[in-house]
Amino acid sequence: MTGRSVSRRWAAGVLALALAPALQACVEALLVGSVATGVIVAADRRQLEVMFGDQRVESTAADRVGDALKGQGHVVVTSFNYTVLLTGEVPTTQAKTRAEKIVGEVPQVKTVVNELQIAGTSSATSRSSDAYITSKVKSNFLGNGKFRPTDVKVVTEAGVVYLLGLVTHEEADAATEITRGTGGVQKVVRVFEYVAPPIRTSDPVAK
């Protein structure tokens, strides 16, 4: 064995030892990411296929509206359980109507809630403020004890907060109350679908 071969093997061994912690960290990150995804799926009241379906609806609808309006306006498409919320700004009433029609023709869409405003496109500063409000509302949801934060989707546009989700009437009221008490919120619009309260094991019906 030549001195050069020994040197290369020694260097390879040192490199493997150096990379070991990084590789382990990558594996741990992958496992944590998978667990986190599983937790989100388990906490969502939608079936897994509906969750993926909502993503497809959002992508398809956004592409079709963008092509139709040719970049005019700012349209945000949010789908939850195939109920689609349109927020943002468009230049004309015709554009608003056309966007709703296009989205309504996307497969699987049940209902379109058209909250588009006839106005100029919002600024980056305004959108940043909306994103901050959304994050504050979600943060205030944590530990509330009345509903699971994962059951309520939050969308903010021009200070108006839209709440979507599959919730009971009591959960909807609790989420609305917390949202209204969040700084910067101008108005709360409920776009909920209501479900029956879960049956407790202590209830006579469950026995």
PDB file of C-alpha atoms in Angstrom:
ATOM      1  CA  MET A   1       0.000   0.000   0.000  1.00  0.00           C
ATOM      2  CA  THR A   2       1.486   3.374  -0.996  1.00  0.00           C
ATOM      3  CA  GLY A   3       1.773   6.374   1.282  1.00  0.00           C
ATOM      4  CA  ARG A   4      -0.660   8.256  -0.967  1.00  0.00           C
ATOM      5  CA  SER A   5      -3.353   5.547  -0.570  1.00  0.00           C
ATOM      6  CA  VAL A   6      -2.984   5.584   3.196  1.00  0.00           C
ATOM      7  CA  SER A   7      -3.232   9.354   3.213  1.00  0.00           C
ATOM      8  CA  ARG A   8      -6.431   9.297   1.133  1.00  0.00           C
ATOM      9  CA  ARG A   9      -8.064   6.667   3.353  1.00  0.00           C
ATOM     10  CA  TRP A  10      -7.077   8.582   6.478  1.00  0.00           C
ATOM     11  CA  ALA A  11      -8.547  11.778   5.013  1.00  0.00           C
ATOM     12  CA  ALA A  12     -11.747   9.964   4.041  1.00  0.00           C
ATOM     13  CA  GLY A  13     -12.086   8.617   7.559  1.00  0.00           C
ATOM     14  CA  VAL A  14     -11.648  12.063   9.105  1.00  0.00           C
ATOM     15  CA  LEU A  15     -14.219  13.501   6.678  1.00  0.00           C
ATOM     16  CA  ALA A  16     -16.741  10.782   7.581  1.00  0.00           C
ATOM     17  CA  LEU A  17     -16.295  11.510  11.286  1.00  0.00           C
ATOM     18  CA  ALA A  18     -16.679  15.221  10.675  1.00  0.00           C
ATOM     19  CA  LEU A  19     -19.860  14.756   8.661  1.00  0.00           C
ATOM     20  CA  ALA A  20     -21.464  12.268  11.044  1.00  0.00           C
ATOM     21  CA  PRO A  21     -23.099  14.880  13.331  1.00  0.00           C
ATOM     22  CA  ALA A  22     -24.421  16.808  10.325  1.00  0.00           C
ATOM     23  CA  LEU A  23     -25.849  13.660   8.748  1.00  0.00           C
ATOM     24  CA  GLN A  24     -27.453  12.701  12.043  1.00  0.00           C
ATOM     25  CA  ALA A  25     -28.944  16.185  12.316  1.00  0.00           C
ATOM     26  CA  CYS A  26     -30.402  15.836   8.814  1.00  0.00           C
ATOM     27  CA  VAL A  27     -31.993  12.508   9.717  1.00  0.00           C
ATOM     28  CA  GLU A  28     -33.381  13.962  12.953  1.00  0.00           C
ATOM     29  CA  ALA A  29     -34.764  16.976  11.088  1.00  0.00           C
ATOM     30  CA  LEU A  30     -36.425  14.687   8.560  1.00  0.00           C
ATOM     31  CA  LEU A  31     -37.999  12.613  11.315  1.00  0.00           C
ATOM     32  CA  VAL A  32     -39.178  15.685  13.202  1.00  0.00           C
ATOM     33  CA  GLY A  33     -40.652  17.123  10.008  1.00  0.00           C
ATOM     34  CA  SER A  34     -42.516  13.907   9.327  1.00  0.00           C
ATOM     35  CA  VAL A  35     -43.869  13.787  12.878  1.00  0.00           C
ATOM     36  CA  ALA A  36     -44.958  17.431  12.685  1.00  0.00           C
ATOM     37  CA  THR A  37     -46.811  16.779   9.440  1.00  0.00           C
ATOM     38  CA  GLY A  38     -48.504  13.770  10.992  1.00  0.00           C
ATOM     39  CA  VAL A  39     -49.622  15.847  13.957  1.00  0.00           C
ATOM     40  CA  ILE A  40     -51.119  18.504  11.679  1.00  0.00           C
ATOM     41  CA  VAL A  41     -52.974  15.896   9.645  1.00  0.00           C
ATOM     42  CA  ALA A  42     -54.267  14.157  12.760  1.00  0.00           C
ATOM     43  CA  ALA A  43     -55.502  17.456  14.205  1.00  0.00           C
ATOM     44  CA  ASP A  44     -57.349  18.541  11.064  1.00  0.00           C
ATOM     45  CA  ARG A  45     -61.024  17.602  10.806  1.00  0.00           C
ATOM     46  CA  ARG A  46     -60.803  17.330   7.042  1.00  0.00           C
ATOM     47  CA  GLN A  47     -59.979  13.986   5.494  1.00  0.00           C
ATOM     48  CA  LEU A  48     -56.475  13.740   4.083  1.00  0.00           C
ATOM     49  CA  GLU A  49     -57.740  13.606   0.503  1.00  0.00           C
ATOM     50  CA  VAL A  50     -59.757  16.791   1.097  1.00  0.00           C
ATOM     51  CA  MET A  51     -56.702  18.581   2.472  1.00  0.00           C
ATOM     52  CA  PHE A  52     -54.762  17.738  -0.689  1.00  0.00           C
ATOM     53  CA  GLY A  53     -57.845  18.567  -2.743  1.00  0.00           C
ATOM     54  CA  ASP A  54     -57.989  22.042  -1.204  1.00  0.00           C
ATOM     55  CA  GLN A  55     -54.371  22.599  -2.200  1.00  0.00           C
ATOM     56  CA  ARG A  56     -55.131  21.572  -5.776  1.00  0.00           C
ATOM     57  CA  VAL A  57     -58.165  23.867  -5.874  1.00  0.00           C
ATOM     58  CA  GLU A  58     -56.119  26.830  -4.652  1.00  0.00           C
ATOM     59  CA  SER A  59     -53.362  26.244  -7.183  1.00  0.00           C
ATOM     60  CA  THR A  60     -55.700  25.629 -10.122  1.00  0.00           C
ATOM     61  CA  ALA A  61     -57.994  28.543  -9.310  1.00  0.00           C
ATOM     62  CA  ALA A  62     -55.126  30.981  -8.784  1.00  0.00           C
ATOM     63  CA  ASP A  63     -53.565  30.006 -12.116  1.00  0.00           C
ATOM     64  CA  ARG A  64     -56.839  30.336 -14.026  1.00  0.00           C
ATOM     65  CA  VAL A  65     -57.733  33.682 -12.462  1.00  0.00           C
ATOM     66  CA  GLY A  66     -54.229  35.005 -13.052  1.00  0.00           C
ATOM     67  CA  ASP A  67     -54.365  34.006 -16.723  1.00  0.00           C
ATOM     68  CA  ALA A  68     -57.820  35.527 -17.173  1.00  0.00           C
ATOM     69  CA  LEU A  69     -57.045  38.843 -15.492  1.00  0.00           C
ATOM     70  CA  LYS A  70     -53.587  39.012 -17.082  1.00  0.00           C
ATOM     71  CA  GLY A  71     -51.906  40.134 -13.903  1.00  0.00           C
ATOM     72  CA  GLN A  72     -54.383  42.904 -13.121  1.00  0.00           C
ATOM     73  CA  GLY A  73     -55.284  43.113  -9.467  1.00  0.00           C
ATOM     74  CA  HIS A  74     -54.269  41.000  -6.507  1.00  0.00           C
ATOM     75  CA  VAL A  75     -56.411  37.913  -5.925  1.00  0.00           C
ATOM     76  CA  VAL A  76     -55.847  35.502  -3.038  1.00  0.00           C
ATOM     77  CA  VAL A  77     -57.551  32.101  -3.253  1.00  0.00           C
ATOM     78  CA  THR A  78     -58.169  30.145  -0.046  1.00  0.00           C
ATOM     79  CA  SER A  79     -59.935  26.776  -0.091  1.00  0.00           C
ATOM     80  CA  PHE A  80     -61.133  24.937   3.008  1.00  0.00           C
ATOM     81  CA  ASN A  81     -63.233  21.816   2.605  1.00  0.00           C
ATOM     82  CA  TYR A  82     -63.881  22.979  -0.993  1.00  0.00           C
ATOM     83  CA  THR A  83     -65.394  26.263   0.139  1.00  0.00           C
ATOM     84  CA  VAL A  84     -63.334  28.914  -1.636  1.00  0.00           C
ATOM     85  CA  LEU A  85     -62.737  32.412  -0.291  1.00  0.00           C
ATOM     86  CA  LEU A  86     -61.581  35.129  -2.678  1.00  0.00           C
ATOM     87  CA  THR A  87     -59.866  38.149  -1.141  1.00  0.00           C
ATOM     88  CA  GLY A  88     -57.798  40.982  -2.508  1.00  0.00           C
ATOM     89  CA  GLU A  89     -58.386  43.706  -5.070  1.00  0.00           C
ATOM     90  CA  VAL A  90     -59.457  43.831  -8.700  1.00  0.00           C
ATOM     91  CA  PRO A  91     -59.869  46.897 -10.970  1.00  0.00           C
ATOM     92  CA  THR A  92     -63.498  46.450 -12.061  1.00  0.00           C
ATOM     93  CA  THR A  93     -66.803  44.863 -11.156  1.00  0.00           C
ATOM     94  CA  GLN A  94     -66.530  42.765 -14.301  1.00  0.00           C
ATOM     95  CA  ALA A  95     -63.187  41.390 -13.125  1.00  0.00           C
ATOM     96  CA  LYS A  96     -64.692  40.507  -9.751  1.00  0.00           C
ATOM     97  CA  THR A  97     -67.588  38.665 -11.372  1.00  0.00           C
ATOM     98  CA  ARG A  98     -65.319  36.901 -13.828  1.00  0.00           C
ATOM     99  CA  ALA A  99     -62.965  35.712 -11.093  1.00  0.00           C
ATOM    100  CA  GLU A 100     -65.871  34.211  -9.154  1.00  0.00           C
ATOM    101  CA  LYS A 101     -67.189  32.436 -12.248  1.00  0.00           C
ATOM    102  CA  ILE A 102     -63.768  30.993 -13.087  1.00  0.00           C
ATOM    103  CA  VAL A 103     -63.220  29.683  -9.565  1.00  0.00           C
ATOM    104  CA  GLY A 104     -66.734  28.224  -9.403  1.00  0.00           C
ATOM    105  CA  GLU A 105     -65.932  26.106 -12.459  1.00  0.00           C
ATOM    106  CA  VAL A 106     -62.887  24.480 -10.854  1.00  0.00           C
ATOM    107  CA  PRO A 107     -63.614  20.794 -10.108  1.00  0.00           C
ATOM    108  CA  GLN A 108     -64.679  19.992  -6.521  1.00  0.00           C
ATOM    109  CA  VAL A 109     -65.453  23.604  -5.561  1.00  0.00           C
ATOM    110  CA  LYS A 110     -68.728  23.718  -3.588  1.00  0.00           C
ATOM    111  CA  THR A 111     -69.115  27.387  -2.795  1.00  0.00           C
ATOM    112  CA  VAL A 112     -67.322  30.624  -3.673  1.00  0.00           C
ATOM    113  CA  VAL A 113     -67.343  33.437  -1.127  1.00  0.00           C
ATOM    114  CA  ASN A 114     -66.365  36.495  -3.145  1.00  0.00           C
ATOM    115  CA  GLU A 115     -64.851  39.181  -0.907  1.00  0.00           C
ATOM    116  CA  LEU A 116     -62.803  40.858  -3.661  1.00  0.00           C
ATOM    117  CA  GLN A 117     -62.717  44.640  -3.411  1.00  0.00           C
ATOM    118  CA  ILE A 118     -62.891  47.030  -6.363  1.00  0.00           C
ATOM    119  CA  ALA A 119     -59.736  48.965  -5.613  1.00  0.00           C
ATOM    120  CA  GLY A 120     -56.107  49.473  -6.510  1.00  0.00           C
ATOM    121  CA  THR A 121     -53.637  46.712  -5.732  1.00  0.00           C
ATOM    122  CA  SER A 122     -52.571  46.690  -2.084  1.00  0.00           C
ATOM    123  CA  SER A 123     -49.028  47.723  -1.198  1.00  0.00           C
ATOM    124  CA  ALA A 124     -46.288  45.517   0.190  1.00  0.00           C
ATOM    125  CA  THR A 125     -46.570  47.416   3.473  1.00  0.00           C
ATOM    126  CA  SER A 126     -50.292  46.671   3.713  1.00  0.00           C
ATOM    127  CA  ARG A 127     -49.745  42.980   3.007  1.00  0.00           C
ATOM    128  CA  SER A 128     -46.974  42.837   5.599  1.00  0.00           C
ATOM    129  CA  SER A 129     -49.331  44.362   8.152  1.00  0.00           C
ATOM    130  CA  ASP A 130     -52.000  41.790   7.275  1.00  0.00           C
ATOM    131  CA  ALA A 131     -49.510  38.951   7.684  1.00  0.00           C
ATOM    132  CA  TYR A 132     -48.588  40.308  11.114  1.00  0.00           C
ATOM    133  CA  ILE A 133     -52.233  40.459  12.164  1.00  0.00           C
ATOM    134  CA  THR A 134     -52.732  36.866  11.016  1.00  0.00           C
ATOM    135  CA  SER A 135     -49.752  35.728  13.070  1.00  0.00           C
ATOM    136  CA  LYS A 136     -51.067  37.560  16.164  1.00  0.00           C
ATOM    137  CA  VAL A 137     -54.507  35.995  15.833  1.00  0.00           C
ATOM    138  CA  LYS A 138     -53.020  32.521  15.485  1.00  0.00           C
ATOM    139  CA  SER A 139     -50.788  33.163  18.484  1.00  0.00           C
ATOM    140  CA  ASN A 140     -53.778  34.265  20.564  1.00  0.00           C
ATOM    141  CA  PHE A 141     -55.582  31.051  19.635  1.00  0.00           C
ATOM    142  CA  LEU A 142     -52.940  28.957  21.387  1.00  0.00           C
ATOM    143  CA  GLY A 143     -53.939  27.579  24.759  1.00  0.00           C
ATOM    144  CA  ASN A 144     -57.472  28.989  24.602  1.00  0.00           C
ATOM    145  CA  GLY A 145     -58.988  25.696  25.829  1.00  0.00           C
ATOM    146  CA  LYS A 146     -62.212  26.116  23.828  1.00  0.00           C
ATOM    147  CA  PHE A 147     -61.144  24.967  20.362  1.00  0.00           C
ATOM    148  CA  ARG A 148     -58.121  23.584  18.576  1.00  0.00           C
ATOM    149  CA  PRO A 149     -56.185  26.278  16.691  1.00  0.00           C
ATOM    150  CA  THR A 150     -55.662  23.813  13.833  1.00  0.00           C
ATOM    151  CA  ASP A 151     -59.425  23.765  13.212  1.00  0.00           C
ATOM    152  CA  VAL A 152     -59.527  27.451  12.257  1.00  0.00           C
ATOM    153  CA  LYS A 153     -57.839  28.951   9.194  1.00  0.00           C
ATOM    154  CA  VAL A 154     -57.062  32.675   9.341  1.00  0.00           C
ATOM    155  CA  VAL A 155     -56.860  35.010   6.334  1.00  0.00           C
ATOM    156  CA  THR A 156     -56.352  38.773   6.660  1.00  0.00           C
ATOM    157  CA  GLU A 157     -56.905  41.389   3.967  1.00  0.00           C
ATOM    158  CA  ALA A 158     -56.775  45.150   4.661  1.00  0.00           C
ATOM    159  CA  GLY A 159     -57.260  44.529   8.380  1.00  0.00           C
ATOM    160  CA  VAL A 160     -60.344  42.369   7.822  1.00  0.00           C
ATOM    161  CA  VAL A 161     -59.891  38.873   9.243  1.00  0.00           C
ATOM    162  CA  TYR A 162     -61.685  35.939   7.623  1.00  0.00           C
ATOM    163  CA  LEU A 163     -62.107  32.757   9.656  1.00  0.00           C
ATOM    164  CA  LEU A 164     -62.638  29.407   7.935  1.00  0.00           C
ATOM    165  CA  GLY A 165     -62.938  25.901   9.302  1.00  0.00           C
ATOM    166  CA  LEU A 166     -65.094  22.979  10.358  1.00  0.00           C
ATOM    167  CA  VAL A 167     -66.226  24.003  13.834  1.00  0.00           C
ATOM    168  CA  THR A 168     -69.115  23.889  16.269  1.00  0.00           C
ATOM    169  CA  HIS A 169     -71.090  27.063  16.940  1.00  0.00           C
ATOM    170  CA  GLU A 170     -69.426  27.355  20.351  1.00  0.00           C
ATOM    171  CA  GLU A 171     -65.976  27.043  18.802  1.00  0.00           C
ATOM    172  CA  ALA A 172     -66.855  29.627  16.159  1.00  0.00           C
ATOM    173  CA  ASP A 173     -67.971  32.101  18.828  1.00  0.00           C
ATOM    174  CA  ALA A 174     -64.788  31.565  20.830  1.00  0.00           C
ATOM    175  CA  ALA A 175     -62.562  32.044  17.785  1.00  0.00           C
ATOM    176  CA  THR A 176     -64.473  35.163  16.787  1.00  0.00           C
ATOM    177  CA  GLU A 177     -64.165  36.667  20.266  1.00  0.00           C
ATOM    178  CA  ILE A 178     -60.412  36.109  20.380  1.00  0.00           C
ATOM    179  CA  THR A 179     -59.968  37.542  16.893  1.00  0.00           C
ATOM    180  CA  ARG A 180     -61.981  40.673  17.662  1.00  0.00           C
ATOM    181  CA  GLY A 181     -59.799  41.285  20.694  1.00  0.00           C
ATOM    182  CA  THR A 182     -56.600  41.175  18.649  1.00  0.00           C
ATOM    183  CA  GLY A 183     -54.924  44.499  17.938  1.00  0.00           C
ATOM    184  CA  GLY A 184     -55.182  45.786  14.380  1.00  0.00           C
ATOM    185  CA  VAL A 185     -58.285  43.768  13.474  1.00  0.00           C
ATOM    186  CA  GLN A 186     -60.837  46.020  11.776  1.00  0.00           C
ATOM    187  CA  LYS A 187     -63.563  43.440  11.191  1.00  0.00           C
ATOM    188  CA  VAL A 188     -64.173  39.676  11.479  1.00  0.00           C
ATOM    189  CA  VAL A 189     -65.935  37.716   8.736  1.00  0.00           C
ATOM    190  CA  ARG A 190     -66.956  34.141   9.490  1.00  0.00           C
ATOM    191  CA  VAL A 191     -66.770  31.649   6.625  1.00  0.00           C
ATOM    192  CA  PHE A 192     -67.251  28.593   8.819  1.00  0.00           C
ATOM    193  CA  GLU A 193     -68.914  25.272   8.134  1.00  0.00           C
ATOM    194  CA  TYR A 194     -70.608  23.992  11.248  1.00  0.00           C
ATOM    195  CA  VAL A 195     -70.363  20.497  12.687  1.00  0.00           C
ATOM    196  CA  ALA A 196     -72.145  18.814  15.573  1.00  0.00           C
ATOM    197  CA  PRO A 197     -70.343  18.883  18.933  1.00  0.00           C
ATOM    198  CA  PRO A 198     -68.416  15.660  19.632  1.00  0.00           C
ATOM    199  CA  ILE A 199     -70.260  13.170  21.828  1.00  0.00           C
ATOM    200  CA  ARG A 200     -68.602  12.770  25.197  1.00  0.00           C
ATOM    201  CA  THR A 201     -68.188   9.308  26.669  1.00  0.00           C
ATOM    202  CA  SER A 202     -70.130  10.409  29.746  1.00  0.00           C
ATOM    203  CA  ASP A 203     -73.178  11.393  27.639  1.00  0.00           C
ATOM    204  CA  PRO A 204     -76.114   8.963  27.915  1.00  0.00           C
ATOM    205  CA  VAL A 205     -76.317   8.713  24.118  1.00  0.00           C
ATOM    206  CA  ALA A 206     -72.772   7.389  23.948  1.00  0.00           C
ATOM    207  CA  LYS A 207     -73.526   4.479  26.295  1.00  0.00           C
TER     208      LYS A 207
END
